[in-house]
Amino acid sequence: MAQQQAGDGGTTPVAVVTGANRGIGHEVVRQLADRGHRVVLGSRDLAKGEAAAARIDPGGGRVTPVRLDIADPASVDTLGTWVAERFGRADVLVNNAAILYDTWARAVTADLAEVRRALDTNLFGAWRVTQALLPLLERSPRARIVNVSSEGGSLASMSGGIPAYAVSKASLNALTRLLAGELRGRGVLVNAVCPGWVATDMGGAGGRPVAEGAAGVVWAATLPDDGPSGGFFRDGRPVPW
Ligand code: NAP
């Protein structure tokens, strides 16, 4: 299969964004495309992904939709192979997809099957996509991994409530530290980013505009080579773990 298909000789950086058919992920795709990336728009429903890509890039040269269910190992394996064949490179990974903001639940009575479901997407989903793309990311001259987290996963401010979501995001933060440490010195910067309270389907009405929340994610996805790794940020500023 022809690689890149953009007539650029394969020099344009390629970014992969999960859960990008709506919400913050969709806006991250828009902002990365505006900054000159070729962006792979992951969506577990391909038709929704195609519609979402067309809203940003009607011509189809900058944003490529792909079916991706991060909770399904086979789907993630297929992604790794497909990105390698189609683009021959991956420079940015934004682990954005997440579920189960369980504001109704309490740790003392939590349904552990629900907690497991949250972990399978919010932690293991991000982990398996990272593993699938790492061979390509490690070949990039400027690889960046952004784990879209939440202050709800901050141990420093945790005091009860949203148990499945909070534990999954705290775990994602731990994964961020591990990956950053193991990839230090190999040019791969790995950070966790809280977008703040954003008015999406998950965040609900009253939150900040999606473009503002996405901007902090894009900041971490486009850090210079001497940028931080292993940190937790909102709007480019550190957040307590
Ligand atoms: P959202 O509007 O609910 O969108 C979530 C996206 O993730 C959707 O595209 C959804 O796809 C996708 N997704 C869920 N499970 C998936 C799976 N197994 N495989 C692939 N895609 C999957 O959420 P959002 O507000 O944009 O949140 C984006 C990120 O920001 C999340 O990590 C969230 O935890 C974080 N965050 C959000 C807020 C906030 O206030 N909104 C605050 C802090 C952190 P479908 O359309 O198929 O369901």
Coordinates of C-alpha atoms and ligand atoms in Angstrom, one line a residue:
M1 CA 0.0 0.0 0.0
A2 CA 1.3 3.5 -0.8
Q3 CA 2.5 5.3 2.2
Q4 CA 1.4 8.8 3.4
Q5 CA -0.3 9.5 0.1
A6 CA 0.3 13.2 0.6
G7 CA 3.1 13.7 -1.8
D8 CA 5.4 14.9 0.9
G9 CA 7.9 12.1 0.8
G10 CA 6.8 10.9 4.3
T11 CA 8.2 13.9 6.2
T12 CA 4.9 15.2 7.7
P13 CA 4.5 14.2 11.3
V14 CA 1.7 11.7 11.9
A15 CA -0.5 11.9 15.0
V16 CA -3.0 9.3 16.3
V17 CA -5.9 10.4 18.5
T18 CA -8.2 7.9 20.1
G19 CA -11.9 8.5 20.8
A20 CA -11.9 11.4 18.3
N21 CA -15.3 11.3 16.7
R22 CA -16.6 13.8 19.3
G23 CA -15.6 15.9 22.3
I24 CA -12.1 16.8 23.2
G25 CA -10.5 14.2 21.0
H26 CA -12.3 15.6 17.9
E27 CA -11.0 19.1 18.7
V28 CA -7.5 17.8 19.3
V29 CA -7.6 16.4 15.8
R30 CA -8.6 19.8 14.4
Q31 CA -5.9 21.6 16.3
L32 CA -3.1 19.1 15.3
A33 CA -4.2 19.2 11.7
D34 CA -4.1 23.0 11.8
R35 CA -0.5 22.7 13.0
G36 CA 0.5 20.6 10.0
H37 CA 0.1 17.1 11.3
R38 CA -1.5 14.3 9.3
V39 CA -3.9 13.0 11.9
V40 CA -5.4 9.6 12.3
L41 CA -8.9 10.0 13.8
G42 CA -9.8 6.9 15.9
S43 CA -13.4 6.1 16.3
R44 CA -15.0 2.8 17.4
D45 CA -17.8 3.4 14.9
L46 CA -16.2 4.0 11.5
A47 CA -19.2 5.9 10.0
K48 CA -19.1 8.4 12.9
G49 CA -15.3 8.7 12.4
E50 CA -15.8 9.4 8.7
A51 CA -18.4 12.1 9.4
A52 CA -16.1 13.6 12.1
A53 CA -13.1 13.7 9.8
A54 CA -15.1 15.3 7.0
R55 CA -16.2 18.1 9.4
I56 CA -12.6 19.0 9.9
D57 CA -11.1 18.1 6.6
P58 CA -13.6 17.8 3.8
G59 CA -10.9 17.3 1.2
G60 CA -9.6 14.3 3.1
G61 CA -5.8 15.0 2.8
R62 CA -5.0 15.8 6.4
V63 CA -7.3 13.7 8.6
T64 CA -7.8 10.0 8.1
P65 CA -10.5 8.2 10.0
V66 CA -9.9 4.6 11.3
R67 CA -12.1 2.2 13.2
L68 CA -10.5 1.8 16.6
D69 CA -12.0 0.2 19.8
I70 CA -9.3 0.6 22.4
A71 CA -11.0 -2.0 24.6
D72 CA -10.6 -4.6 21.9
P73 CA -7.1 -6.0 21.6
A74 CA -7.7 -7.2 18.0
S75 CA -8.8 -3.7 17.0
V76 CA -5.7 -2.2 18.5
D77 CA -3.4 -4.7 16.9
T78 CA -4.9 -3.9 13.5
L79 CA -4.3 -0.2 14.1
G80 CA -0.6 -0.8 14.7
T81 CA -0.2 -2.7 11.4
W82 CA -2.4 -0.3 9.5
V83 CA -0.5 2.9 10.6
A84 CA 2.8 1.2 9.7
E85 CA 1.6 0.2 6.3
R86 CA -0.3 3.4 5.5
F87 CA 2.0 6.1 6.9
G88 CA 5.3 4.3 7.8
R89 CA 5.5 6.5 10.9
A90 CA 3.8 7.7 14.1
D91 CA 5.1 10.8 15.9
V92 CA 2.3 11.7 18.3
L93 CA -0.1 9.5 20.3
V94 CA -3.0 11.1 22.2
N95 CA -4.7 8.6 24.4
N96 CA -8.0 10.5 24.8
A97 CA -10.8 7.9 24.7
A98 CA -12.4 7.2 28.1
I99 CA -15.6 6.2 29.7
L100 CA -17.6 6.1 32.9
Y101 CA -17.6 9.3 34.8
D102 CA -19.5 7.6 37.6
T103 CA -20.6 10.6 39.6
W104 CA -23.5 8.4 41.0
A105 CA -21.2 5.8 42.6
R106 CA -19.3 5.5 45.9
A107 CA -16.2 3.3 46.5
V108 CA -17.9 1.7 49.6
T109 CA -20.6 0.2 47.4
A110 CA -19.1 0.3 43.9
D111 CA -20.0 -2.4 41.4
L112 CA -16.5 -3.8 40.8
A113 CA -17.5 -5.1 37.3
E114 CA -18.0 -1.4 36.4
V115 CA -14.7 -0.5 37.9
R116 CA -13.1 -3.3 35.8
R117 CA -14.9 -1.9 32.7
A118 CA -13.5 1.6 33.3
L119 CA -10.0 0.2 33.8
D120 CA -10.2 -1.9 30.6
T121 CA -10.8 1.3 28.6
N122 CA -9.2 4.1 30.5
L123 CA -6.1 2.3 31.6
F124 CA -5.6 -0.9 29.6
G125 CA -6.9 0.8 26.4
A126 CA -4.3 3.5 26.6
W127 CA -1.7 1.0 27.5
R128 CA -2.4 -1.4 24.6
V129 CA -2.5 1.4 22.0
T130 CA 0.8 2.7 23.4
Q131 CA 2.4 -0.7 23.1
A132 CA 1.0 -1.1 19.6
L133 CA 2.4 2.2 18.3
L134 CA 5.7 2.2 20.3
P135 CA 7.8 0.6 17.6
L136 CA 6.9 3.5 15.3
L137 CA 7.0 6.1 18.0
E138 CA 10.5 5.1 19.0
R139 CA 11.7 5.7 15.4
S140 CA 10.3 9.2 15.4
P141 CA 12.7 12.1 15.8
R142 CA 10.2 13.8 18.1
A143 CA 7.8 11.4 19.6
R144 CA 5.1 12.6 22.1
I145 CA 2.6 10.6 24.1
V146 CA -0.2 12.4 25.8
N147 CA -2.4 10.5 28.3
V148 CA -5.6 12.6 28.7
S149 CA -6.2 12.3 32.4
S150 CA -8.3 14.2 34.9
E151 CA -7.8 15.9 38.2
G152 CA -10.4 13.3 39.3
G153 CA -7.4 10.9 39.3
S154 CA -5.2 13.1 41.5
L155 CA -4.4 11.3 44.7
A156 CA -3.7 14.7 46.3
S157 CA -7.3 15.8 45.9
M158 CA -9.1 12.5 46.1
S159 CA -11.6 12.3 49.0
G160 CA -14.4 10.0 47.8
G161 CA -16.7 9.6 44.8
I162 CA -16.4 8.7 41.1
P163 CA -14.6 5.5 42.1
A164 CA -14.3 3.7 38.7
Y165 CA -13.2 6.9 36.9
A166 CA -10.9 8.1 39.7
V167 CA -9.1 4.8 40.1
S168 CA -8.7 4.5 36.3
K169 CA -7.3 7.9 35.9
A170 CA -4.9 7.6 38.9
S171 CA -3.7 4.3 37.3
L172 CA -3.3 6.1 34.0
N173 CA -1.2 8.7 35.8
A174 CA 1.0 5.9 37.2
L175 CA 1.4 4.4 33.7
T176 CA 2.5 7.9 32.5
R177 CA 5.3 7.9 35.1
L178 CA 6.4 4.4 34.2
L179 CA 6.4 5.0 30.5
A180 CA 8.2 8.4 30.9
G181 CA 10.9 6.8 33.0
E182 CA 11.4 3.8 30.7
L183 CA 11.5 5.9 27.5
R184 CA 13.7 8.7 29.0
G185 CA 16.7 9.3 26.8
R186 CA 15.0 7.9 23.7
G187 CA 13.3 11.1 22.6
V188 CA 9.8 10.1 23.6
L189 CA 8.2 12.6 26.0
V190 CA 5.2 11.2 27.9
N191 CA 2.9 13.4 29.9
A192 CA -0.6 13.3 31.5
V193 CA -2.9 16.2 30.9
C194 CA -6.1 17.3 32.6
P195 CA -8.2 19.3 30.1
G196 CA -10.1 20.9 33.0
W197 CA -13.9 20.8 33.2
V198 CA -15.0 20.9 29.5
A199 CA -18.5 21.1 28.0
T200 CA -18.7 17.7 26.2
D201 CA -21.1 14.8 26.5
M202 CA -18.9 13.6 29.4
G203 CA -18.4 17.0 31.1
G204 CA -22.0 18.3 30.6
A205 CA -23.1 21.8 30.3
G206 CA -21.3 24.7 32.1
G207 CA -17.8 23.5 31.4
R208 CA -15.2 25.5 29.4
P209 CA -15.2 25.5 25.6
V210 CA -13.8 22.3 24.0
A211 CA -11.2 24.4 22.2
E212 CA -9.7 25.5 25.5
G213 CA -9.6 22.0 27.0
A214 CA -8.0 20.6 23.8
A215 CA -5.4 23.3 23.7
G216 CA -3.7 21.9 26.8
V217 CA -3.6 18.5 25.3
V218 CA -2.1 19.9 22.0
W219 CA 0.5 21.8 24.1
A220 CA 1.8 18.4 25.4
A221 CA 1.6 16.8 22.0
T222 CA 3.8 19.5 20.4
L223 CA 6.4 20.0 23.1
P224 CA 9.9 21.0 22.1
D225 CA 12.7 18.5 22.5
D226 CA 13.7 20.0 25.8
G227 CA 10.1 19.8 27.1
P228 CA 9.1 18.0 30.3
S229 CA 8.3 14.2 30.5
G230 CA 6.6 12.3 33.3
G231 CA 4.5 15.3 34.4
F232 CA 0.8 16.0 35.0
F233 CA -0.4 19.3 33.5
R234 CA -3.4 21.5 32.9
D235 CA -3.1 24.4 30.5
G236 CA 0.6 23.8 30.4
R237 CA 1.0 24.2 34.2
P238 CA 1.8 21.3 36.7
V239 CA -1.1 19.7 38.6
P240 CA -0.5 17.8 41.9
W241 CA -0.4 14.1 41.4
Ligands
NAP1 P1 -16.8 12.3 25.5 O1 -17.4 13.5 25.0 O2 -17.6 11.3 26.4 O3 -16.0 11.4 24.4 C1 -15.4 10.3 24.7 C2 -14.8 9.7 23.4 O4 -14.2 8.4 23.7 C3 -15.9 9.3 22.3 O5 -15.4 9.6 21.1 C4 -16.1 7.8 22.6 O6 -16.6 7.1 21.4 C5 -14.7 7.4 22.8 N1 -14.5 6.1 23.4 C6 -15.1 5.6 24.6 N2 -14.7 4.3 24.7 C7 -14.0 4.0 23.6 C8 -13.4 2.8 23.2 N3 -13.4 1.6 23.8 N4 -12.6 2.8 22.0 C9 -12.5 4.0 21.3 N5 -13.1 5.1 21.7 C10 -13.9 5.1 22.8 O7 -15.6 12.7 26.5 P2 -14.6 14.0 26.5 O8 -15.2 14.9 27.5 O9 -14.4 14.5 25.2 O10 -13.3 13.4 27.2 C11 -12.1 13.2 26.5 C12 -11.1 12.9 27.5 O11 -10.9 14.0 28.5 C13 -11.3 11.6 28.4 O12 -10.1 11.0 28.6 C14 -11.9 12.2 29.7 O13 -11.7 11.4 30.8 C15 -11.0 13.5 29.8 N6 -11.6 14.5 30.7 C16 -12.7 15.2 30.3 C17 -13.2 16.2 31.2 C18 -14.5 16.9 30.8 O14 -14.9 17.8 31.6 N7 -15.1 16.7 29.7 C19 -12.6 16.5 32.3 C20 -11.4 15.8 32.7 C21 -10.9 14.9 31.8 P3 -18.2 6.8 21.2 O15 -18.7 8.1 20.5 O16 -18.1 5.6 20.3 O17 -18.8 6.6 22.5

